[in-house]
Amino acid sequence: MNLVMLGPPGAGKGTQATLLAEKLGIPHVASGDLFREALKEQTGLGLTAQSYMDRGELVPDEVTIAMVEERLARSDCDGGVILDGFPRTIEQAGALKRLLHDQGKVIDAAIFIDAAEDELVRRLSSRWTCRNCQAIYNVISNPPSEEGRCDICGGELYQRADDVPETVRNRIRVYRQQTSPLIDYYRDEGLLVTIKSEGGIERVQQKILEALQIT
Ligand code: AP5
Ligand code: MG
């Protein structure tokens, strides 16, 4: 299965993609995580991305598409992939379609998760992320067993630099302008699955599994 997770910052794309990847036994490829890993390694890609990420702007399409293309070419994606945060523009969506087509593959569904803006800001200001494995926590709705430590790898938890309210508001603005047209794009392709992100993480996962008819 090749799935796309679509939705505003804080909707729960990463949280749900992680659970789905475990359930389906296929990789979770998150463009934001790839940029953050590149930044941790201080590569040219990471440093280029940082200036955009810090402002809550999108990294240019050609840079992003090349990075994701390289990741999708690896053999662990042969049996399917869950894309999180990519595509984010119509141009990226077109590139993804061509890329998969060249490999004899298609997108099976685009899962659009939505939530009200106040809820998005609330979630992101209480999110903590593992510096080592990028696992996602929330001090209110999904706290780690030990404060400041990742349950999975024991890594240090930190708050993302772009989770400050001003940058979050800009990310939401950018989402509305540049990414939300993908809702109609995938609806027109007959691939859109809309999920309301109310009711907690497990309930949302259940709704996604039901919509995709995964048992
Ligand atoms: P990226 O890392 O993709 O960030 P984002 O899209 O802004 O999304 P988030 O990761 O903030 O939210 P999420 O939906 O994954 O929510 P999460 O599951 O963590 O991108 C960062 C930057 O990289 C971009 O701004 C851009 O600069 C660049 N970039 C990345 N991809 C790009 C691309 N394709 N093109 C160009 N530039 C790109 O959940 C949020 C919190 O809520 C967590 O604490 C979680 O525990 C909690 N939570 C989740 N679900 C629920 C629930 N149902 N109820 C209660 N709490 C919940
Ligand atoms: Mg995310």
mmCIF file of C-alpha atoms and ligand atoms in Angstrom:
data_model
loop_
_atom_site.group_PDB
_atom_site.id
_atom_site.type_symbol
_atom_site.label_atom_id
_atom_site.label_comp_id
_atom_site.label_asym_id
_atom_site.label_seq_id
_atom_site.Cartn_x
_atom_site.Cartn_y
_atom_site.Cartn_z
ATOM 1 C CA MET A 1 0.000 0.000 0.000
ATOM 2 C CA ASN A 2 1.195 3.516 -0.797
ATOM 3 C CA LEU A 3 -0.514 6.063 1.427
ATOM 4 C CA VAL A 4 -0.271 9.832 1.735
ATOM 5 C CA MET A 5 -0.997 11.577 5.057
ATOM 6 C CA LEU A 6 -2.415 15.044 4.482
ATOM 7 C CA GLY A 7 -3.432 17.707 6.974
ATOM 8 C CA PRO A 8 -2.431 20.871 8.810
ATOM 9 C CA PRO A 9 0.469 21.070 11.278
ATOM 10 C CA GLY A 10 -0.501 19.268 14.475
ATOM 11 C CA ALA A 11 -3.362 17.288 12.920
ATOM 12 C CA GLY A 12 -1.638 14.039 13.871
ATOM 13 C CA LYS A 13 -0.045 12.968 10.559
ATOM 14 C CA GLY A 14 3.154 11.730 12.196
ATOM 15 C CA THR A 15 1.358 10.072 15.104
ATOM 16 C CA GLN A 16 -1.049 8.181 12.846
ATOM 17 C CA ALA A 17 1.592 7.359 10.212
ATOM 18 C CA THR A 18 3.776 5.732 12.890
ATOM 19 C CA LEU A 19 0.901 3.504 14.052
ATOM 20 C CA LEU A 20 -0.097 2.617 10.480
ATOM 21 C CA ALA A 21 3.489 1.796 9.513
ATOM 22 C CA GLU A 22 3.720 -0.630 12.440
ATOM 23 C CA LYS A 23 0.385 -2.195 11.578
ATOM 24 C CA LEU A 24 1.177 -2.595 7.869
ATOM 25 C CA GLY A 25 4.895 -3.366 8.233
ATOM 26 C CA ILE A 26 5.952 -0.691 5.728
ATOM 27 C CA PRO A 27 8.199 2.354 6.217
ATOM 28 C CA HIS A 28 6.996 5.730 7.445
ATOM 29 C CA VAL A 29 8.691 8.389 5.335
ATOM 30 C CA ALA A 30 8.245 11.902 6.756
ATOM 31 C CA SER A 31 9.772 14.756 4.773
ATOM 32 C CA GLY A 32 10.030 16.897 7.941
ATOM 33 C CA ASP A 33 11.907 14.091 9.738
ATOM 34 C CA LEU A 34 14.286 13.723 6.769
ATOM 35 C CA PHE A 35 15.032 17.458 6.895
ATOM 36 C CA ARG A 36 15.537 17.365 10.683
ATOM 37 C CA GLU A 37 17.893 14.375 10.378
ATOM 38 C CA ALA A 38 19.872 16.213 7.686
ATOM 39 C CA LEU A 39 20.076 19.238 9.964
ATOM 40 C CA LYS A 40 21.306 17.111 12.874
ATOM 41 C CA GLU A 41 24.092 15.855 10.558
ATOM 42 C CA GLN A 42 24.743 19.459 9.446
ATOM 43 C CA THR A 43 24.612 18.478 5.763
ATOM 44 C CA GLY A 44 24.096 21.052 2.997
ATOM 45 C CA LEU A 45 20.503 19.832 2.640
ATOM 46 C CA GLY A 46 19.863 20.294 6.366
ATOM 47 C CA LEU A 47 21.313 23.803 6.425
ATOM 48 C CA THR A 48 19.321 24.804 3.332
ATOM 49 C CA ALA A 49 16.110 23.460 4.883
ATOM 50 C CA GLN A 50 16.705 25.096 8.271
ATOM 51 C CA SER A 51 16.183 28.668 7.067
ATOM 52 C CA TYR A 52 12.767 27.731 5.673
ATOM 53 C CA MET A 53 11.703 25.519 8.577
ATOM 54 C CA ASP A 54 12.586 28.148 11.194
ATOM 55 C CA ARG A 55 10.189 30.570 9.470
ATOM 56 C CA GLY A 56 7.509 27.948 8.912
ATOM 57 C CA GLU A 57 7.864 28.267 5.129
ATOM 58 C CA LEU A 58 8.054 25.388 2.674
ATOM 59 C CA VAL A 59 11.458 24.205 1.483
ATOM 60 C CA PRO A 60 11.619 24.709 -2.338
ATOM 61 C CA ASP A 61 9.964 21.968 -4.387
ATOM 62 C CA GLU A 62 13.072 20.886 -6.322
ATOM 63 C CA VAL A 63 15.048 20.299 -3.093
ATOM 64 C CA THR A 64 12.184 18.443 -1.414
ATOM 65 C CA ILE A 65 11.283 16.303 -4.418
ATOM 66 C CA ALA A 66 14.914 15.227 -4.942
ATOM 67 C CA MET A 67 15.223 14.236 -1.271
ATOM 68 C CA VAL A 68 12.018 12.184 -1.246
ATOM 69 C CA GLU A 69 12.822 10.608 -4.612
ATOM 70 C CA GLU A 70 16.134 9.381 -3.220
ATOM 71 C CA ARG A 71 14.398 7.936 -0.132
ATOM 72 C CA LEU A 72 11.672 6.191 -2.167
ATOM 73 C CA ALA A 73 14.296 4.540 -4.379
ATOM 74 C CA ARG A 74 15.535 2.463 -1.416
ATOM 75 C CA SER A 75 14.471 -1.166 -1.382
ATOM 76 C CA ASP A 76 12.556 -0.981 1.916
ATOM 77 C CA CYS A 77 9.885 1.034 0.040
ATOM 78 C CA ASP A 78 9.344 -1.721 -2.549
ATOM 79 C CA GLY A 79 6.319 -3.119 -0.698
ATOM 80 C CA GLY A 80 4.696 0.237 -0.027
ATOM 81 C CA VAL A 81 5.219 3.358 2.020
ATOM 82 C CA ILE A 82 3.396 5.833 4.221
ATOM 83 C CA LEU A 83 4.268 9.371 3.176
ATOM 84 C CA ASP A 84 3.837 11.996 5.881
ATOM 85 C CA GLY A 85 4.136 15.694 5.017
ATOM 86 C CA PHE A 86 4.828 14.983 1.347
ATOM 87 C CA PRO A 87 3.413 16.052 -1.057
ATOM 88 C CA ARG A 88 2.662 19.557 0.150
ATOM 89 C CA THR A 89 2.221 21.390 -3.151
ATOM 90 C CA ILE A 90 0.479 20.535 -6.410
ATOM 91 C CA GLU A 91 3.914 20.343 -8.055
ATOM 92 C CA GLN A 92 5.088 17.786 -5.465
ATOM 93 C CA ALA A 93 1.893 15.769 -5.971
ATOM 94 C CA GLY A 94 2.513 15.644 -9.723
ATOM 95 C CA ALA A 95 6.130 14.593 -9.175
ATOM 96 C CA LEU A 96 5.062 11.835 -6.775
ATOM 97 C CA LYS A 97 2.513 10.502 -9.217
ATOM 98 C CA ARG A 98 5.104 10.355 -12.016
ATOM 99 C CA LEU A 99 7.702 8.815 -9.717
ATOM 100 C CA LEU A 100 5.400 6.019 -8.596
ATOM 101 C CA HIS A 101 4.083 5.508 -12.120
ATOM 102 C CA ASP A 102 7.657 4.936 -13.357
ATOM 103 C CA GLN A 103 7.962 2.157 -10.766
ATOM 104 C CA GLY A 104 4.600 0.628 -11.771
ATOM 105 C CA LYS A 105 2.969 1.850 -8.552
ATOM 106 C CA VAL A 106 0.043 4.071 -7.591
ATOM 107 C CA ILE A 107 -1.182 5.923 -4.499
ATOM 108 C CA ASP A 108 -3.913 3.879 -2.820
ATOM 109 C CA ALA A 109 -5.345 6.627 -0.609
ATOM 110 C CA ALA A 110 -4.681 10.142 0.670
ATOM 111 C CA ILE A 111 -5.741 10.318 4.303
ATOM 112 C CA PHE A 112 -6.742 13.859 5.202
ATOM 113 C CA ILE A 113 -6.786 14.472 8.959
ATOM 114 C CA ASP A 114 -8.262 17.742 10.131
ATOM 115 C CA ALA A 115 -8.685 19.634 13.420
ATOM 116 C CA ALA A 116 -9.694 23.165 14.467
ATOM 117 C CA GLU A 117 -6.927 25.795 14.528
ATOM 118 C CA ASP A 118 -7.014 26.359 18.305
ATOM 119 C CA GLU A 119 -6.630 22.630 18.847
ATOM 120 C CA LEU A 120 -3.647 22.516 16.442
ATOM 121 C CA VAL A 121 -1.864 25.302 18.317
ATOM 122 C CA ARG A 122 -2.647 23.652 21.672
ATOM 123 C CA ARG A 123 -1.304 20.290 20.501
ATOM 124 C CA LEU A 124 1.899 21.715 19.067
ATOM 125 C CA SER A 125 2.709 23.818 22.129
ATOM 126 C CA SER A 126 2.523 20.656 24.270
ATOM 127 C CA ARG A 127 4.329 18.326 21.823
ATOM 128 C CA TRP A 128 7.703 16.828 22.727
ATOM 129 C CA THR A 129 9.742 14.920 20.142
ATOM 130 C CA CYS A 130 12.596 12.441 20.603
ATOM 131 C CA ARG A 131 15.895 13.922 19.442
ATOM 132 C CA ASN A 132 17.156 10.442 18.582
ATOM 133 C CA CYS A 133 14.260 8.519 16.943
ATOM 134 C CA GLN A 134 11.740 11.350 16.369
ATOM 135 C CA ALA A 135 8.965 9.572 18.323
ATOM 136 C CA ILE A 136 6.136 11.985 19.108
ATOM 137 C CA TYR A 137 4.710 12.683 22.591
ATOM 138 C CA ASN A 138 2.333 15.170 24.119
ATOM 139 C CA VAL A 139 2.611 16.237 27.727
ATOM 140 C CA ILE A 140 -1.191 16.463 27.931
ATOM 141 C CA SER A 141 -2.634 13.751 25.686
ATOM 142 C CA ASN A 142 0.238 11.288 25.245
ATOM 143 C CA PRO A 143 2.964 11.737 27.889
ATOM 144 C CA PRO A 144 6.114 9.571 28.065
ATOM 145 C CA SER A 145 6.441 7.219 31.080
ATOM 146 C CA GLU A 146 9.457 9.184 32.322
ATOM 147 C CA GLU A 147 9.484 12.960 31.889
ATOM 148 C CA GLY A 148 11.869 14.120 29.158
ATOM 149 C CA ARG A 149 12.851 10.551 28.035
ATOM 150 C CA CYS A 150 11.674 8.577 25.019
ATOM 151 C CA ASP A 151 9.831 5.336 25.933
ATOM 152 C CA ILE A 152 11.148 3.647 22.791
ATOM 153 C CA CYS A 153 14.865 4.465 22.715
ATOM 154 C CA GLY A 154 15.555 6.395 25.941
ATOM 155 C CA GLY A 155 16.555 9.467 23.891
ATOM 156 C CA GLU A 156 16.145 13.031 25.086
ATOM 157 C CA LEU A 157 12.816 14.725 24.343
ATOM 158 C CA TYR A 158 12.828 18.297 23.029
ATOM 159 C CA GLN A 159 10.391 20.899 21.752
ATOM 160 C CA ARG A 160 10.735 21.617 18.038
ATOM 161 C CA ALA A 161 12.001 25.140 17.278
ATOM 162 C CA ASP A 162 9.086 25.640 14.860
ATOM 163 C CA ASP A 163 6.482 24.810 17.526
ATOM 164 C CA VAL A 164 6.493 28.312 19.025
ATOM 165 C CA PRO A 165 3.008 29.874 18.556
ATOM 166 C CA GLU A 166 4.085 32.560 16.046
ATOM 167 C CA THR A 167 5.757 30.026 13.726
ATOM 168 C CA VAL A 168 2.857 27.600 14.184
ATOM 169 C CA ARG A 169 0.434 30.312 12.989
ATOM 170 C CA ASN A 170 2.603 30.896 9.916
ATOM 171 C CA ARG A 171 2.808 27.143 9.216
ATOM 172 C CA ILE A 172 -0.993 27.004 9.333
ATOM 173 C CA ARG A 173 -1.191 30.005 6.954
ATOM 174 C CA VAL A 174 1.280 28.357 4.558
ATOM 175 C CA TYR A 175 -0.690 25.115 4.793
ATOM 176 C CA ARG A 176 -3.916 26.917 3.826
ATOM 177 C CA GLN A 177 -2.307 28.695 0.875
ATOM 178 C CA GLN A 178 -0.028 26.036 -0.583
ATOM 179 C CA THR A 179 -1.078 22.620 0.711
ATOM 180 C CA SER A 180 -4.860 22.685 1.151
ATOM 181 C CA PRO A 181 -5.416 22.667 -2.672
ATOM 182 C CA LEU A 182 -4.251 19.037 -2.449
ATOM 183 C CA ILE A 183 -7.552 18.170 -0.764
ATOM 184 C CA ASP A 184 -9.410 18.880 -4.017
ATOM 185 C CA TYR A 185 -6.576 17.339 -6.047
ATOM 186 C CA TYR A 186 -6.887 13.992 -4.269
ATOM 187 C CA ARG A 187 -10.691 14.215 -4.173
ATOM 188 C CA ASP A 188 -10.653 14.578 -7.967
ATOM 189 C CA GLU A 189 -8.341 11.565 -8.183
ATOM 190 C CA GLY A 190 -10.905 9.596 -6.143
ATOM 191 C CA LEU A 191 -8.321 8.937 -3.410
ATOM 192 C CA LEU A 192 -9.385 11.251 -0.575
ATOM 193 C CA VAL A 193 -10.295 9.749 2.802
ATOM 194 C CA THR A 194 -11.328 12.430 5.322
ATOM 195 C CA ILE A 195 -10.863 11.734 9.033
ATOM 196 C CA LYS A 196 -11.797 14.086 11.891
ATOM 197 C CA SER A 197 -9.023 14.029 14.455
ATOM 198 C CA GLU A 198 -11.319 14.180 17.481
ATOM 199 C CA GLY A 199 -11.529 11.509 20.148
ATOM 200 C CA GLY A 200 -7.893 10.801 20.946
ATOM 201 C CA ILE A 201 -5.078 9.043 19.129
ATOM 202 C CA GLU A 202 -6.425 5.476 19.320
ATOM 203 C CA ARG A 203 -9.919 6.437 18.189
ATOM 204 C CA VAL A 204 -8.475 8.289 15.178
ATOM 205 C CA GLN A 205 -6.355 5.250 14.283
ATOM 206 C CA GLN A 206 -9.447 3.068 14.486
ATOM 207 C CA LYS A 207 -11.323 5.436 12.124
ATOM 208 C CA ILE A 208 -8.441 5.283 9.613
ATOM 209 C CA LEU A 209 -8.260 1.478 9.731
ATOM 210 C CA GLU A 210 -12.026 1.246 9.227
ATOM 211 C CA ALA A 211 -11.947 3.683 6.298
ATOM 212 C CA LEU A 212 -9.131 1.702 4.633
ATOM 213 C CA GLN A 213 -10.831 -1.598 5.507
ATOM 214 C CA ILE A 214 -7.729 -2.864 7.292
ATOM 215 C CA THR A 215 -8.452 -5.473 9.955
HETATM 216 P P1 AP5 B 1 6.652 18.656 9.315
HETATM 217 O O1 AP5 B 1 7.604 18.061 10.231
HETATM 218 O O2 AP5 B 1 5.993 17.823 8.294
HETATM 219 O O3 AP5 B 1 5.575 19.428 10.163
HETATM 220 P P2 AP5 B 1 4.007 19.730 9.923
HETATM 221 O O4 AP5 B 1 3.373 19.316 8.676
HETATM 222 O O5 AP5 B 1 3.884 21.167 10.249
HETATM 223 O O6 AP5 B 1 3.298 18.767 10.842
HETATM 224 P P3 AP5 B 1 3.631 18.418 12.297
HETATM 225 O O7 AP5 B 1 4.732 17.419 12.315
HETATM 226 O O8 AP5 B 1 3.823 19.659 13.094
HETATM 227 O O9 AP5 B 1 2.232 17.794 12.762
HETATM 228 P P4 AP5 B 1 1.659 16.340 12.610
HETATM 229 O O10 AP5 B 1 0.423 16.418 11.792
HETATM 230 O O11 AP5 B 1 2.695 15.370 12.191
HETATM 231 O O12 AP5 B 1 1.211 16.094 14.121
HETATM 232 P P5 AP5 B 1 1.766 15.078 15.226
HETATM 233 O O13 AP5 B 1 1.413 13.685 14.859
HETATM 234 O O14 AP5 B 1 3.186 15.370 15.562
HETATM 235 O O15 AP5 B 1 7.358 19.847 8.527
HETATM 236 C C1 AP5 B 1 8.171 20.777 9.195
HETATM 237 C C2 AP5 B 1 8.781 21.749 8.188
HETATM 238 O O16 AP5 B 1 9.611 21.040 7.256
HETATM 239 C C3 AP5 B 1 7.796 22.507 7.306
HETATM 240 O O17 AP5 B 1 7.277 23.662 7.951
HETATM 241 C C4 AP5 B 1 8.671 22.844 6.101
HETATM 242 O O18 AP5 B 1 9.520 23.903 6.377
HETATM 243 C C5 AP5 B 1 9.501 21.577 5.953
HETATM 244 N N1 AP5 B 1 8.863 20.578 5.082
HETATM 245 C C6 AP5 B 1 8.473 19.320 5.442
HETATM 246 N N2 AP5 B 1 7.926 18.672 4.404
HETATM 247 C C7 AP5 B 1 7.961 19.529 3.352
HETATM 248 C C8 AP5 B 1 7.515 19.448 2.002
HETATM 249 N N3 AP5 B 1 6.915 18.348 1.516
HETATM 250 N N4 AP5 B 1 7.720 20.520 1.199
HETATM 251 C C9 AP5 B 1 8.339 21.627 1.644
HETATM 252 N N5 AP5 B 1 8.761 21.789 2.925
HETATM 253 C C10 AP5 B 1 8.571 20.741 3.772
HETATM 254 O O19 AP5 B 1 0.838 15.507 16.449
HETATM 255 C C11 AP5 B 1 0.957 16.786 17.046
HETATM 256 C C12 AP5 B 1 0.760 16.680 18.571
HETATM 257 O O20 AP5 B 1 -0.605 16.324 18.830
HETATM 258 C C13 AP5 B 1 1.615 15.594 19.229
HETATM 259 O O21 AP5 B 1 2.017 16.044 20.501
HETATM 260 C C14 AP5 B 1 0.634 14.389 19.374
HETATM 261 O O22 AP5 B 1 0.959 13.573 20.498
HETATM 262 C C15 AP5 B 1 -0.713 15.094 19.557
HETATM 263 N N6 AP5 B 1 -1.839 14.375 18.970
HETATM 264 C C16 AP5 B 1 -1.872 13.709 17.791
HETATM 265 N N7 AP5 B 1 -3.100 13.216 17.551
HETATM 266 C C17 AP5 B 1 -3.875 13.594 18.603
HETATM 267 C C18 AP5 B 1 -5.258 13.391 18.922
HETATM 268 N N8 AP5 B 1 -6.072 12.728 18.106
HETATM 269 N N9 AP5 B 1 -5.725 13.924 20.076
HETATM 270 C C19 AP5 B 1 -4.898 14.620 20.905
HETATM 271 N N10 AP5 B 1 -3.579 14.843 20.658
HETATM 272 C C20 AP5 B 1 -3.069 14.341 19.504
HETATM 273 MG MG MG B 2 4.733 15.501 11.780
#
